[in-house]
PDB file of C-alpha atoms in Angstrom:
ATOM      1  CA  MET A1179       0.000   0.000   0.000  1.00  0.00           C
ATOM      2  CA  ASP A1180       1.139   3.573  -0.651  1.00  0.00           C
ATOM      3  CA  ASP A1181       0.649   4.580   2.997  1.00  0.00           C
ATOM      4  CA  ASP A1182       2.818   1.681   4.117  1.00  0.00           C
ATOM      5  CA  ARG A1183       5.609   2.682   1.740  1.00  0.00           C
ATOM      6  CA  LYS A1184       5.496   6.265   2.982  1.00  0.00           C
ATOM      7  CA  ASN A1185       5.850   5.047   6.548  1.00  0.00           C
ATOM      8  CA  LYS A1186       8.862   2.837   5.924  1.00  0.00           C
ATOM      9  CA  THR A1187      12.131   4.350   7.071  1.00  0.00           C
ATOM     10  CA  ASP A1188      15.612   3.437   5.900  1.00  0.00           C
ATOM     11  CA  ARG A1189      15.886   0.124   7.740  1.00  0.00           C
ATOM     12  CA  GLY A1190      19.514   0.084   8.719  1.00  0.00           C
ATOM     13  CA  LEU A1191      18.752  -1.917  11.852  1.00  0.00           C
ATOM     14  CA  ILE A1192      15.718  -4.032  11.090  1.00  0.00           C
ATOM     15  CA  GLN A1193      15.298  -6.634   8.379  1.00  0.00           C
ATOM     16  CA  THR A1194      13.394  -9.403  10.199  1.00  0.00           C
ATOM     17  CA  ALA A1195      10.700  -9.864  12.828  1.00  0.00           C
ATOM     18  CA  GLU A1196      13.316 -11.183  15.269  1.00  0.00           C
ATOM     19  CA  GLN A1197      15.408  -8.059  14.820  1.00  0.00           C
ATOM     20  CA  LEU A1198      12.267  -6.004  15.386  1.00  0.00           C
ATOM     21  CA  LYS A1199      11.683  -7.729  18.731  1.00  0.00           C
ATOM     22  CA  ALA A1200      15.298  -7.170  19.743  1.00  0.00           C
ATOM     23  CA  VAL A1201      15.185  -3.480  18.816  1.00  0.00           C
ATOM     24  CA  PHE A1202      11.979  -2.854  20.755  1.00  0.00           C
ATOM     25  CA  LYS A1203      13.382  -4.724  23.762  1.00  0.00           C
ATOM     26  CA  TRP A1204      16.410  -2.417  23.670  1.00  0.00           C
ATOM     27  CA  VAL A1205      14.366   0.733  23.049  1.00  0.00           C
ATOM     28  CA  PHE A1206      12.008   0.034  25.942  1.00  0.00           C
ATOM     29  CA  GLU A1207      14.625  -1.293  28.358  1.00  0.00           C
ATOM     30  CA  ASP A1208      14.024   1.947  30.247  1.00  0.00           C
ATOM     31  CA  ILE A1209      10.332   2.449  29.611  1.00  0.00           C
ATOM     32  CA  ASN A1210      10.519   6.210  30.263  1.00  0.00           C
ATOM     33  CA  TYR A1211      13.758   7.030  28.420  1.00  0.00           C
ATOM     34  CA  LEU A1212      12.133   8.269  25.226  1.00  0.00           C
ATOM     35  CA  HIS A1213       9.777  10.533  27.191  1.00  0.00           C
ATOM     36  CA  HIS A1214      12.604  12.007  29.265  1.00  0.00           C
ATOM     37  CA  GLY A1215      14.515  12.879  26.101  1.00  0.00           C
ATOM     38  CA  ILE A1216      11.686  15.057  24.797  1.00  0.00           C
ATOM     39  CA  PHE A1217      11.643  17.109  27.985  1.00  0.00           C
ATOM     40  CA  GLN A1218      15.434  17.375  28.011  1.00  0.00           C
ATOM     41  CA  LEU A1219      15.271  18.696  24.445  1.00  0.00           C
ATOM     42  CA  LEU A1220      12.620  21.226  25.497  1.00  0.00           C
ATOM     43  CA  GLU A1221      14.867  22.295  28.372  1.00  0.00           C
ATOM     44  CA  ILE A1222      17.821  22.815  26.042  1.00  0.00           C
ATOM     45  CA  MET A1223      15.641  24.796  23.638  1.00  0.00           C
ATOM     46  CA  ASP A1224      14.551  26.980  26.574  1.00  0.00           C
ATOM     47  CA  ASP A1225      11.587  28.489  24.740  1.00  0.00           C
ATOM     48  CA  PRO A1226       8.540  29.009  27.015  1.00  0.00           C
ATOM     49  CA  VAL A1227       6.242  29.416  24.009  1.00  0.00           C
ATOM     50  CA  ILE A1228       7.227  26.039  22.543  1.00  0.00           C
ATOM     51  CA  SER A1229       6.894  24.383  25.966  1.00  0.00           C
ATOM     52  CA  ASP A1230       3.437  25.885  26.413  1.00  0.00           C
ATOM     53  CA  LEU A1231       2.297  24.839  22.938  1.00  0.00           C
ATOM     54  CA  PHE A1232       3.681  21.340  23.546  1.00  0.00           C
ATOM     55  CA  ASP A1233       1.633  21.093  26.745  1.00  0.00           C
ATOM     56  CA  ARG A1234      -1.444  22.225  24.785  1.00  0.00           C
ATOM     57  CA  TYR A1235      -0.896  19.723  21.953  1.00  0.00           C
ATOM     58  CA  PRO A1236      -4.129  17.733  22.643  1.00  0.00           C
ATOM     59  CA  GLN A1237      -6.145  20.958  22.646  1.00  0.00           C
ATOM     60  CA  LEU A1238      -4.514  22.110  19.404  1.00  0.00           C
ATOM     61  CA  LEU A1239      -5.571  18.857  17.723  1.00  0.00           C
ATOM     62  CA  GLU A1240      -9.160  19.489  18.790  1.00  0.00           C
ATOM     63  CA  LYS A1241      -9.111  22.871  17.070  1.00  0.00           C
ATOM     64  CA  TYR A1242      -6.836  22.424  14.048  1.00  0.00           C
ATOM     65  CA  GLU A1243      -5.859  19.751  11.519  1.00  0.00           C
ATOM     66  CA  LEU A1244      -2.545  18.055  12.282  1.00  0.00           C
ATOM     67  CA  ASP A1245      -1.156  18.399   8.759  1.00  0.00           C
ATOM     68  CA  GLU A1246      -1.932  22.138   8.726  1.00  0.00           C
ATOM     69  CA  LEU A1247      -0.158  22.648  12.048  1.00  0.00           C
ATOM     70  CA  LEU A1248       2.940  20.829  10.823  1.00  0.00           C
ATOM     71  CA  ALA A1249       2.891  22.619   7.472  1.00  0.00           C
ATOM     72  CA  GLY A1250       2.947  26.014   9.172  1.00  0.00           C
ATOM     73  CA  LYS A1251      -0.476  27.002   7.913  1.00  0.00           C
ATOM     74  CA  ILE A1252      -1.884  27.842  11.342  1.00  0.00           C
ATOM     75  CA  GLN A1253      -1.092  31.176  12.958  1.00  0.00           C
ATOM     76  CA  ILE A1254      -1.636  31.186  16.724  1.00  0.00           C
ATOM     77  CA  GLU A1255      -1.697  34.465  18.626  1.00  0.00           C
ATOM     78  CA  TYR A1256       1.564  35.427  20.368  1.00  0.00           C
ATOM     79  CA  THR A1257       3.532  32.699  18.585  1.00  0.00           C
ATOM     80  CA  ASP A1258       5.399  32.323  15.324  1.00  0.00           C
ATOM     81  CA  ILE A1259       5.045  29.532  12.790  1.00  0.00           C
ATOM     82  CA  THR A1260       8.337  27.854  13.722  1.00  0.00           C
ATOM     83  CA  GLU A1261       7.364  27.629  17.381  1.00  0.00           C
ATOM     84  CA  VAL A1262       4.058  26.002  16.473  1.00  0.00           C
ATOM     85  CA  GLN A1263       5.710  23.517  14.103  1.00  0.00           C
ATOM     86  CA  ARG A1264       8.381  22.503  16.619  1.00  0.00           C
ATOM     87  CA  ALA A1265       5.930  22.070  19.470  1.00  0.00           C
ATOM     88  CA  VAL A1266       3.553  20.010  17.335  1.00  0.00           C
ATOM     89  CA  LEU A1267       6.443  17.908  15.983  1.00  0.00           C
ATOM     90  CA  LEU A1268       7.399  16.964  19.539  1.00  0.00           C
ATOM     91  CA  GLY A1269       3.737  16.365  20.364  1.00  0.00           C
ATOM     92  CA  VAL A1270       3.515  13.951  17.431  1.00  0.00           C
ATOM     93  CA  LEU A1271       6.633  12.143  18.618  1.00  0.00           C
ATOM     94  CA  GLN A1272       5.269  11.869  22.150  1.00  0.00           C
ATOM     95  CA  SER A1273       2.012  10.417  20.800  1.00  0.00           C
ATOM     96  CA  LEU A1274       3.907   7.756  18.866  1.00  0.00           C
ATOM     97  CA  ILE A1275       6.035   6.943  21.903  1.00  0.00           C
ATOM     98  CA  LEU A1276       2.972   6.625  24.148  1.00  0.00           C
ATOM     99  CA  CYS A1277       1.289   4.312  21.641  1.00  0.00           C
ATOM    100  CA  GLY A1278       4.474   2.304  21.202  1.00  0.00           C
ATOM    101  CA  GLN A1279       4.936   1.985  24.943  1.00  0.00           C
ATOM    102  CA  GLN A1280       1.425   0.609  25.397  1.00  0.00           C
ATOM    103  CA  LEU A1281       1.776  -1.765  22.459  1.00  0.00           C
ATOM    104  CA  TYR A1282       5.055  -3.042  23.869  1.00  0.00           C
ATOM    105  CA  VAL A1283       3.619  -3.530  27.351  1.00  0.00           C
ATOM    106  CA  SER A1284       0.582  -5.341  25.899  1.00  0.00           C
ATOM    107  CA  GLY A1285       2.878  -7.691  23.975  1.00  0.00           C
ATOM    108  CA  GLN A1286       1.632  -6.825  20.488  1.00  0.00           C
ATOM    109  CA  PHE A1287       5.099  -5.851  19.253  1.00  0.00           C
ATOM    110  CA  GLN A1288       6.703  -9.010  20.627  1.00  0.00           C
ATOM    111  CA  GLN A1289       3.977 -11.326  19.322  1.00  0.00           C
ATOM    112  CA  GLY A1290       3.744  -9.704  15.896  1.00  0.00           C
ATOM    113  CA  VAL A1291       0.010  -9.305  16.441  1.00  0.00           C
ATOM    114  CA  VAL A1292      -1.958  -6.267  15.289  1.00  0.00           C
ATOM    115  CA  ASN A1293      -5.343  -5.630  16.865  1.00  0.00           C
ATOM    116  CA  ASN A1294      -6.894  -2.933  14.691  1.00  0.00           C
ATOM    117  CA  ASP A1295      -9.550  -2.282  17.337  1.00  0.00           C
ATOM    118  CA  ASP A1296      -6.892  -1.364  19.903  1.00  0.00           C
ATOM    119  CA  ILE A1297      -7.031   2.351  20.749  1.00  0.00           C
ATOM    120  CA  ASP A1298      -3.240   2.657  20.505  1.00  0.00           C
ATOM    121  CA  VAL A1299      -3.183   1.060  17.061  1.00  0.00           C
ATOM    122  CA  LYS A1300      -5.917   3.451  15.939  1.00  0.00           C
ATOM    123  CA  MET A1301      -3.967   6.428  17.298  1.00  0.00           C
ATOM    124  CA  LEU A1302      -0.774   5.198  15.661  1.00  0.00           C
ATOM    125  CA  ARG A1303      -2.505   4.941  12.292  1.00  0.00           C
ATOM    126  CA  PHE A1304      -4.109   8.376  12.770  1.00  0.00           C
ATOM    127  CA  VAL A1305      -0.734  10.037  13.343  1.00  0.00           C
ATOM    128  CA  LEU A1306       1.005   8.192  10.498  1.00  0.00           C
ATOM    129  CA  ARG A1307      -1.765   9.132   8.107  1.00  0.00           C
ATOM    130  CA  PHE A1308      -0.689  12.764   8.481  1.00  0.00           C
ATOM    131  CA  VAL A1309       3.030  12.347   9.187  1.00  0.00           C
ATOM    132  CA  PRO A1310       4.991   9.780   7.148  1.00  0.00           C
ATOM    133  CA  LEU A1311       7.873   8.460   9.236  1.00  0.00           C
ATOM    134  CA  VAL A1312      10.485   9.525   6.690  1.00  0.00           C
ATOM    135  CA  ASP A1313       9.235  13.125   6.974  1.00  0.00           C
ATOM    136  CA  LEU A1314       9.089  12.895  10.760  1.00  0.00           C
ATOM    137  CA  LEU A1315      12.716  11.740  10.948  1.00  0.00           C
ATOM    138  CA  LYS A1316      13.835  14.477   8.573  1.00  0.00           C
ATOM    139  CA  SER A1317      12.043  17.129  10.629  1.00  0.00           C
ATOM    140  CA  LEU A1318      13.529  15.795  13.866  1.00  0.00           C
ATOM    141  CA  GLU A1319      17.025  15.875  12.359  1.00  0.00           C
ATOM    142  CA  GLN A1320      16.485  19.479  11.289  1.00  0.00           C
ATOM    143  CA  LEU A1321      15.281  20.372  14.778  1.00  0.00           C
ATOM    144  CA  LEU A1322      18.305  18.712  16.399  1.00  0.00           C
ATOM    145  CA  CYS A1323      20.641  20.518  13.992  1.00  0.00           C
ATOM    146  CA  SER A1324      19.128  23.861  14.918  1.00  0.00           C
ATOM    147  CA  VAL A1325      19.410  23.109  18.642  1.00  0.00           C
ATOM    148  CA  VAL A1326      22.940  21.679  18.886  1.00  0.00           C
ATOM    149  CA  GLY A1327      24.373  23.298  15.760  1.00  0.00           C
ATOM    150  CA  ALA A1328      24.943  21.778  12.345  1.00  0.00           C
ATOM    151  CA  GLY A1329      28.683  21.363  12.937  1.00  0.00           C
ATOM    152  CA  TYR A1330      28.241  19.477  16.182  1.00  0.00           C
ATOM    153  CA  PHE A1331      25.417  17.364  14.721  1.00  0.00           C
ATOM    154  CA  LYS A1332      27.560  16.362  11.723  1.00  0.00           C
ATOM    155  CA  ALA A1333      30.621  15.663  13.899  1.00  0.00           C
ATOM    156  CA  PHE A1334      28.601  13.540  16.324  1.00  0.00           C
ATOM    157  CA  VAL A1335      27.047  11.461  13.534  1.00  0.00           C
ATOM    158  CA  GLU A1336      30.452  10.918  11.933  1.00  0.00           C
ATOM    159  CA  GLN A1337      31.992   9.898  15.247  1.00  0.00           C
ATOM    160  CA  VAL A1338      29.216   7.400  15.987  1.00  0.00           C
ATOM    161  CA  SER A1339      29.479   6.084  12.429  1.00  0.00           C
ATOM    162  CA  ASP A1340      33.237   5.478  12.953  1.00  0.00           C
ATOM    163  CA  ARG A1341      34.079   7.677  10.004  1.00  0.00           C
ATOM    164  CA  SER A1342      36.271   9.881  12.176  1.00  0.00           C
ATOM    165  CA  ASP A1343      37.811   9.143  15.553  1.00  0.00           C
ATOM    166  CA  ASN A1344      38.408  12.828  16.230  1.00  0.00           C
ATOM    167  CA  SER A1345      35.307  14.471  14.755  1.00  0.00           C
ATOM    168  CA  LEU A1346      34.292  16.030  18.067  1.00  0.00           C
ATOM    169  CA  SER A1347      37.760  17.042  19.228  1.00  0.00           C
ATOM    170  CA  SER A1348      37.444  20.599  17.944  1.00  0.00           C
ATOM    171  CA  VAL A1349      33.700  21.001  18.544  1.00  0.00           C
ATOM    172  CA  THR A1350      32.140  22.245  21.758  1.00  0.00           C
ATOM    173  CA  ASN A1351      30.012  19.435  23.089  1.00  0.00           C
ATOM    174  CA  PRO A1352      28.088  20.124  26.283  1.00  0.00           C
ATOM    175  CA  LYS A1353      27.080  16.967  28.117  1.00  0.00           C
ATOM    176  CA  GLU A1354      23.409  17.770  27.449  1.00  0.00           C
ATOM    177  CA  TYR A1355      24.088  17.796  23.704  1.00  0.00           C
ATOM    178  CA  ASP A1356      25.688  14.361  23.871  1.00  0.00           C
ATOM    179  CA  GLN A1357      22.725  13.051  25.840  1.00  0.00           C
ATOM    180  CA  VAL A1358      20.091  14.409  23.471  1.00  0.00           C
ATOM    181  CA  MET A1359      21.974  13.090  20.442  1.00  0.00           C
ATOM    182  CA  MET A1360      22.165   9.615  21.992  1.00  0.00           C
ATOM    183  CA  TRP A1361      18.446   9.891  22.715  1.00  0.00           C
ATOM    184  CA  PHE A1362      17.831  10.736  19.053  1.00  0.00           C
ATOM    185  CA  GLY A1363      19.626   7.546  18.081  1.00  0.00           C
ATOM    186  CA  VAL A1364      17.186   5.536  20.196  1.00  0.00           C
ATOM    187  CA  VAL A1365      14.265   7.511  18.737  1.00  0.00           C
ATOM    188  CA  ARG A1366      15.470   6.659  15.243  1.00  0.00           C
ATOM    189  CA  ALA A1367      15.610   2.952  16.122  1.00  0.00           C
ATOM    190  CA  PHE A1368      12.108   3.212  17.588  1.00  0.00           C
ATOM    191  CA  LEU A1369      10.737   4.853  14.443  1.00  0.00           C
ATOM    192  CA  GLU A1370      12.471   2.297  12.217  1.00  0.00           C
ATOM    193  CA  GLY A1371      10.740  -0.373  14.291  1.00  0.00           C
ATOM    194  CA  ILE A1372       7.374   1.323  13.854  1.00  0.00           C
ATOM    195  CA  GLY A1373       7.985   1.547  10.105  1.00  0.00           C
ATOM    196  CA  PHE A1374       8.786  -2.164   9.901  1.00  0.00           C
ATOM    197  CA  TRP A1375       5.815  -3.105  12.059  1.00  0.00           C
ATOM    198  CA  VAL A1376       3.370  -1.019  10.017  1.00  0.00           C
ATOM    199  CA  GLY A1377       4.780  -2.287   6.720  1.00  0.00           C
ATOM    200  CA  ASP A1378       4.888  -5.948   7.761  1.00  0.00           C
ATOM    201  CA  GLU A1379       1.868  -6.175  10.041  1.00  0.00           C
ATOM    202  CA  ASP A1380       0.430  -9.180   8.230  1.00  0.00           C
ATOM    203  CA  THR A1381       3.537 -11.343   8.583  1.00  0.00           C
TER     204      THR A1381
END
């Protein structure tokens, strides 16, 4: 299906159902880690408007269409478009994490079972209908780049990829930046898992 293809990420980690189980086990080893990372990112951003909009994410969805919020088509008083987009992007991520957490706890991820009547499955499909995972990952990368700096982001990725042993040696790297970049790596694995699960739900 076209929607399934749009929600498949570049599966560097996951090629089989067994790998999917292993990735989710690793991702949810600390069940609250993904949530904590969002709030750490908000703290680093230090923007009260974004934090307030993030807290109001459920109310924003009641009033506006998700795709219009993400596309920057909604102007909210006392905010700018970028603040709205960033807050909603993190709200979308939190929704996916909450759904994923419940699906992991219920055993659906481990068993390879999809119950389309499950409220978390319905919510997952609702979000992915508006936000293909490839676009979500790209937007998150852009947000991280703007927060930690493009130079640091590039150096960190190269260091983790073993392309350069000294990529970070000449780049300022606050501990909080390292932590949020490591968190993003786990988020990426989580989203790759979601993409595989959505695309291979009948297997």
